[in-house]
Short mmCIF file of C-alpha atoms in Angstrom, two decimals:
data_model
loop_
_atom_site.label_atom_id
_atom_site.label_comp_id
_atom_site.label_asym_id
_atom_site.label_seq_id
_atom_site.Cartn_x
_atom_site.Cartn_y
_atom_site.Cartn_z
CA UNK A 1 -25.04 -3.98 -11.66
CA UNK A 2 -27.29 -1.87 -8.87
CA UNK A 3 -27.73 1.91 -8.46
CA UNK A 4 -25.40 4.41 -7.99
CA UNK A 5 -23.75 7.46 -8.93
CA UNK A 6 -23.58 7.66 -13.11
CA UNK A 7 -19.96 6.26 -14.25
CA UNK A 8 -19.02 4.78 -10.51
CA UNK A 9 -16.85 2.05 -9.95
CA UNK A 10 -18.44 -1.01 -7.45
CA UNK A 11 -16.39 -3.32 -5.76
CA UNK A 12 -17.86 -6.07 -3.22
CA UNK A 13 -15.99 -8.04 -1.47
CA UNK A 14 -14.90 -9.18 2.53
CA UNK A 15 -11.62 -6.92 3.03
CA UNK A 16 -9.51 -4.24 2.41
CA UNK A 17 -5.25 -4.75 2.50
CA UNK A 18 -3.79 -1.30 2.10
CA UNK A 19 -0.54 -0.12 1.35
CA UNK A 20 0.99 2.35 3.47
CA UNK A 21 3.63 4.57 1.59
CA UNK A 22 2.31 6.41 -1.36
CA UNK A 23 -1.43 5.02 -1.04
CA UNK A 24 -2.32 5.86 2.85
CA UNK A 25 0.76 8.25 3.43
CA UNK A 26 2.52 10.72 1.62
CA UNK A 27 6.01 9.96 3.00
CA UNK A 28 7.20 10.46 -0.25
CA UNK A 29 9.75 13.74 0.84
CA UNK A 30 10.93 12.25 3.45
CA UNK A 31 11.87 8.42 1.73
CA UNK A 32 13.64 10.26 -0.12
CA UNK A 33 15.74 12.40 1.90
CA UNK A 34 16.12 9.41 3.72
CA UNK A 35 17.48 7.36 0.64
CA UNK A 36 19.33 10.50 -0.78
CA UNK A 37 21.50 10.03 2.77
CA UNK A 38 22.09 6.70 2.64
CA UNK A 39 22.75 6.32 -0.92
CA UNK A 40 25.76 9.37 -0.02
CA UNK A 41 26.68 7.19 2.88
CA UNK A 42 27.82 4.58 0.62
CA UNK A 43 28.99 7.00 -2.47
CA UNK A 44 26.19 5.98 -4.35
CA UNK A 45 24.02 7.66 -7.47
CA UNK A 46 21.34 8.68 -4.87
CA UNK A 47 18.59 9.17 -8.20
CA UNK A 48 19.22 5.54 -9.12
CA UNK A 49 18.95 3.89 -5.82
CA UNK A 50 15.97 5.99 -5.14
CA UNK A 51 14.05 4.57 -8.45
CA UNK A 52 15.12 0.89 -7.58
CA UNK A 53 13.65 1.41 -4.12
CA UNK A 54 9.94 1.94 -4.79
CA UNK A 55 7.93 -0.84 -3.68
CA UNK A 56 10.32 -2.73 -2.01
CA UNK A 57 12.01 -3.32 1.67
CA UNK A 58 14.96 -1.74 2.83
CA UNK A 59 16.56 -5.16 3.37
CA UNK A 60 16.18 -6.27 -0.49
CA UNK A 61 17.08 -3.13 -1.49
CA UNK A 62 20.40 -2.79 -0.18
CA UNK A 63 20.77 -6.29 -1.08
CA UNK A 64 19.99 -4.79 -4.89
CA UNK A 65 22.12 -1.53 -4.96
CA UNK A 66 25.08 -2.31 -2.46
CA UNK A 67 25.58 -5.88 -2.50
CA UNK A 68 29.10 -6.05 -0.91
CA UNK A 69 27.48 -3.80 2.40
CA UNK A 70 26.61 -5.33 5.65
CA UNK A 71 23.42 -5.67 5.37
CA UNK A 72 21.98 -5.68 9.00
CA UNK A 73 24.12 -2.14 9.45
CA UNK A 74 22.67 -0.37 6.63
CA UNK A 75 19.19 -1.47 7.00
CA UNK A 76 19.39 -0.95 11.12
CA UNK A 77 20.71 3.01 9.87
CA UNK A 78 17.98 2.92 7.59
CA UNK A 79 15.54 2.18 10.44
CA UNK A 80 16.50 4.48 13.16
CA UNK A 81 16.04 7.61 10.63
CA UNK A 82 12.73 6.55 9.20
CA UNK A 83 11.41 6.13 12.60
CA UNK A 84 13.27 9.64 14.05
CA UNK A 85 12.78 11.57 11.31
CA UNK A 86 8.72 12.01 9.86
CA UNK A 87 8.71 15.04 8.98
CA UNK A 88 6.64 16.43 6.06
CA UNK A 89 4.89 12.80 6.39
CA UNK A 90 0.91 13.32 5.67
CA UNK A 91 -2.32 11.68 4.87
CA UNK A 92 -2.69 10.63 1.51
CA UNK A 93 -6.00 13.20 0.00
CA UNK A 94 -9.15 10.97 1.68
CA UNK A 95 -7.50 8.75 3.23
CA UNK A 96 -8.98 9.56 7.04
CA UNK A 97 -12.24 9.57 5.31
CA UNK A 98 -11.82 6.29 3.79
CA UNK A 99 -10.71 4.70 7.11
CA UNK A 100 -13.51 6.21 9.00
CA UNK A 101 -15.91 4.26 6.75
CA UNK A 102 -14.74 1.20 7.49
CA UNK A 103 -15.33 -1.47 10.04
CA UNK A 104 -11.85 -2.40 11.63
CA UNK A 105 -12.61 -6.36 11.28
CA UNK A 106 -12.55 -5.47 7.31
CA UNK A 107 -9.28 -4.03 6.29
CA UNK A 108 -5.52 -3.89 6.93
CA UNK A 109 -1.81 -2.37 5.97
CA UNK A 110 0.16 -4.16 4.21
CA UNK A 111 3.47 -2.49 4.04
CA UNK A 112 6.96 -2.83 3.05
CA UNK A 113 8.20 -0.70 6.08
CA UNK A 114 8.84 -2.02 9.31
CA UNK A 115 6.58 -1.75 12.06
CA UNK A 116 8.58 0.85 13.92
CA UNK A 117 8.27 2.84 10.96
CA UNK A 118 4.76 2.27 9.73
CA UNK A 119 3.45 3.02 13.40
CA UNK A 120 5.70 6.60 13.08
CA UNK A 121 4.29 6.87 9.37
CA UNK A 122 0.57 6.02 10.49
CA UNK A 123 0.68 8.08 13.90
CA UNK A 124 2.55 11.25 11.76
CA UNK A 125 -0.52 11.51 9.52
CA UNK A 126 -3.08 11.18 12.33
CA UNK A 127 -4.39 7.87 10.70
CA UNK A 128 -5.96 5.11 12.71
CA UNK A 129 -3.83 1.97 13.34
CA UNK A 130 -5.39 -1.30 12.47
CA UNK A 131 -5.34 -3.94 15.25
CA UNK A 132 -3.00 -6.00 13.07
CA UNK A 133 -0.57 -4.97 9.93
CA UNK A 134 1.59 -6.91 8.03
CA UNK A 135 4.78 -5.40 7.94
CA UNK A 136 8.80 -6.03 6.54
CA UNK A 137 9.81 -8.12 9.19
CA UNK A 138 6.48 -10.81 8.81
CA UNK A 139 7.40 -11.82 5.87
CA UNK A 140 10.54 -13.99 4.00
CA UNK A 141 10.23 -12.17 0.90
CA UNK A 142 8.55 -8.71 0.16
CA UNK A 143 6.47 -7.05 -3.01
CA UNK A 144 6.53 -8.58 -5.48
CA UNK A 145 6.17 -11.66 -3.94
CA UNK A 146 2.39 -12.07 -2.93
CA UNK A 147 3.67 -13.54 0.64
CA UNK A 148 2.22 -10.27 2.46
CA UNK A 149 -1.02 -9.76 0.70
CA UNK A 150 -1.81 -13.17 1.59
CA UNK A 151 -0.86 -13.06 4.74
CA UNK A 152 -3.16 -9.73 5.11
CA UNK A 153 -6.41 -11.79 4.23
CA UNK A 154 -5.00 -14.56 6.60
CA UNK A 155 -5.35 -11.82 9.24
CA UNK A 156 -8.58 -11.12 8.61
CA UNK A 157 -9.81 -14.35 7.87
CA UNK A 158 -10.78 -13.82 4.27
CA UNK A 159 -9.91 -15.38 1.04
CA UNK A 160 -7.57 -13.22 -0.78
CA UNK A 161 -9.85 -13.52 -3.98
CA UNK A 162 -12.24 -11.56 -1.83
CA UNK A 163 -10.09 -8.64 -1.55
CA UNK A 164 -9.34 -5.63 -2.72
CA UNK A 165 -5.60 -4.28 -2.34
CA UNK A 166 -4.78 -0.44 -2.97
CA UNK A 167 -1.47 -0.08 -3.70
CA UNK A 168 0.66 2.82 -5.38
CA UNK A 169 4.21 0.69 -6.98
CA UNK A 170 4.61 -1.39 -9.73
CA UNK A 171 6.04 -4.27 -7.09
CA UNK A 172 2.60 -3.75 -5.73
CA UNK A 173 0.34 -3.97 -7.53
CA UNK A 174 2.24 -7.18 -8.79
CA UNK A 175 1.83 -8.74 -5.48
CA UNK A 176 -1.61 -7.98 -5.32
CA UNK A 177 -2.69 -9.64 -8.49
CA UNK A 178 -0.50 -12.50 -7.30
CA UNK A 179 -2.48 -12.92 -4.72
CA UNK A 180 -5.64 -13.32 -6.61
CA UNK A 181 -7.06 -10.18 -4.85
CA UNK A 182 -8.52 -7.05 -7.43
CA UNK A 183 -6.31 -4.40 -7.48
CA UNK A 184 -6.74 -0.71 -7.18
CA UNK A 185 -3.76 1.59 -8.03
CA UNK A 186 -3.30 4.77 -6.31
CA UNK A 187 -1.58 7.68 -7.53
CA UNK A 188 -0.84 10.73 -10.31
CA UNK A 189 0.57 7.79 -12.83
CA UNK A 190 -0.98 4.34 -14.66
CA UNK A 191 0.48 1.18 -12.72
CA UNK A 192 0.84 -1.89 -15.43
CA UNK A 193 -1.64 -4.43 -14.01
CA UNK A 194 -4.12 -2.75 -11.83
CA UNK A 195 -8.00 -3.03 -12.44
CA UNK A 196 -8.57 0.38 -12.17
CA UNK A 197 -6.73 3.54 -10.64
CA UNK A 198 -7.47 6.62 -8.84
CA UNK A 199 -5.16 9.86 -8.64
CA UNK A 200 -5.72 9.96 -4.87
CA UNK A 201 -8.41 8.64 -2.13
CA UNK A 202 -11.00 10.93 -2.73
CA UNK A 203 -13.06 9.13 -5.02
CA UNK A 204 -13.03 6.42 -3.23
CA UNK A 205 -15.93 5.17 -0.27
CA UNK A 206 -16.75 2.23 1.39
CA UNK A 207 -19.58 1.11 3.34
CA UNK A 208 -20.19 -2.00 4.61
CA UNK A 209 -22.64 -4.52 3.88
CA UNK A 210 -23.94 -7.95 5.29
CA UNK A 211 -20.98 -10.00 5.66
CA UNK A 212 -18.50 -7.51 3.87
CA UNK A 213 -18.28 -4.24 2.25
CA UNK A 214 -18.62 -2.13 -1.06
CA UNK A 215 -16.45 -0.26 -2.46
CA UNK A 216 -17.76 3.09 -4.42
CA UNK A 217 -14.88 4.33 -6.65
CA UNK A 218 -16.27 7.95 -8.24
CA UNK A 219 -14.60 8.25 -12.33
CA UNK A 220 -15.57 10.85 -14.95
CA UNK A 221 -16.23 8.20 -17.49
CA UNK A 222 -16.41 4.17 -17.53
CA UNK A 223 -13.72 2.11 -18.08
CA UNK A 224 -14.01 -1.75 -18.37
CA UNK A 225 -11.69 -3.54 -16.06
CA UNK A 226 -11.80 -6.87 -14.66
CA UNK A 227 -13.04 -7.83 -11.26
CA UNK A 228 -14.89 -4.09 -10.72
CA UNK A 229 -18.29 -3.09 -12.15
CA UNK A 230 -19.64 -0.38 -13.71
CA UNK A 231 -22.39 1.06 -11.05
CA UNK A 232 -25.31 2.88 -13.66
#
């Protein structure tokens, strides 16, 4: 424990790996509209295939919903209206401020979109693009298999037990404790298995220290969750 703001949250570590949908972005409206579509493409129940899409790639998802489709069509029509269509697509609340804080050598996305789309998703909310991401297609298997949290601190050159990942989904923040990293959830709603959670990216600020970074997360009251400290 050090100083700091009464009831803060501390975090040190080497890196950052950041999800992009629903922790950096709001693309929430327009994944869904997007899903809606496809979901009436194949006469499917458009609320159900939205729910069982959260988290995860477009590939294992039709896999998951529409198992007799051909998979490289639907996912290629997936793709080309993700990446056309970004409308209502903004910056998650602190989110630019976050990002600004942060030396580029120390963090990362991590996403379940492909790069075509992240880059639309990332460039639609006037967020900064990292240097390297990890997205759909560099992996074999996608949250919430750890494969592309690890190979964020790989990136980086940091041990994933160094990291922190932000994530938003259940698949998520899964992979993330998979992969040995501590895990902050992001969002309105409690994620089973993250360390700690904000409602959006306001609370939370980073500055960086000699040979890494802390991590300030702001909370009305203390909570006691592993692999964070309480700052008094």
């Amino acid at each position: 424990m050090s100083g700091g703001p009464a009831g803060a949250w501390r975090w040190r570590g080497d890196a950052l790996l950041l999800d992009l949908d629903g922790t950096l972005v709001d693309s929430s409206a327009a994944i869904e509209r997007h899903t809606l579509a496809w979901a009436a493409r194949l006469g499917l129940d458009g609320e159900a295939v939205v729910a069982a899409s959260h988290g995860r790639r477009d590939v294992e998802v039709v896999r998951l919903v529409a198992p007799g489709a051909a998979v490289a069509r639907e996912v290629a029509w997936l793709h080309r209206l993700s990446c056309d269509d970004t409308e209502g697509v903004v910056a998650v609340p602190g989110a630019a401020e976050l990002l600004a804080g942060l030396d580029p050598r120390t963090w990362t996305v991590v996403t379940s979109a492909a790069r075509e789309v992240a880059l639309a998703r990332l460039t639609a909310a006037g967020l900064p693009v990292p240097g390297r991401l990890v997205c759909s297609e560099d992996v074999t298997r996608g949250k919430p298999d750890p494969e592309g949290f690890r190979a964020g601190a790989r990136l980086l050159g940091v041990d994933p037990r160094r990291c922190l990942v932000l994530e938003d989904s259940a698949a998520g923040v899964a992979a993330g404790r998979e992969a040995t990293a501590a895990v902050l959830a992001v969002g309105p709603e409690p994620v089973p298995g993250a360390h700690h959670r904000v409602p959006d990216l306001r609370p939370v600020a980073a500055r960086p220290l000699r040979g890494g970074l802390e991590v300030l997360v702001r909370a009305d009251r203390p909570l006691r969750v592993a692999s964070l400290e309480v700052v008094a």
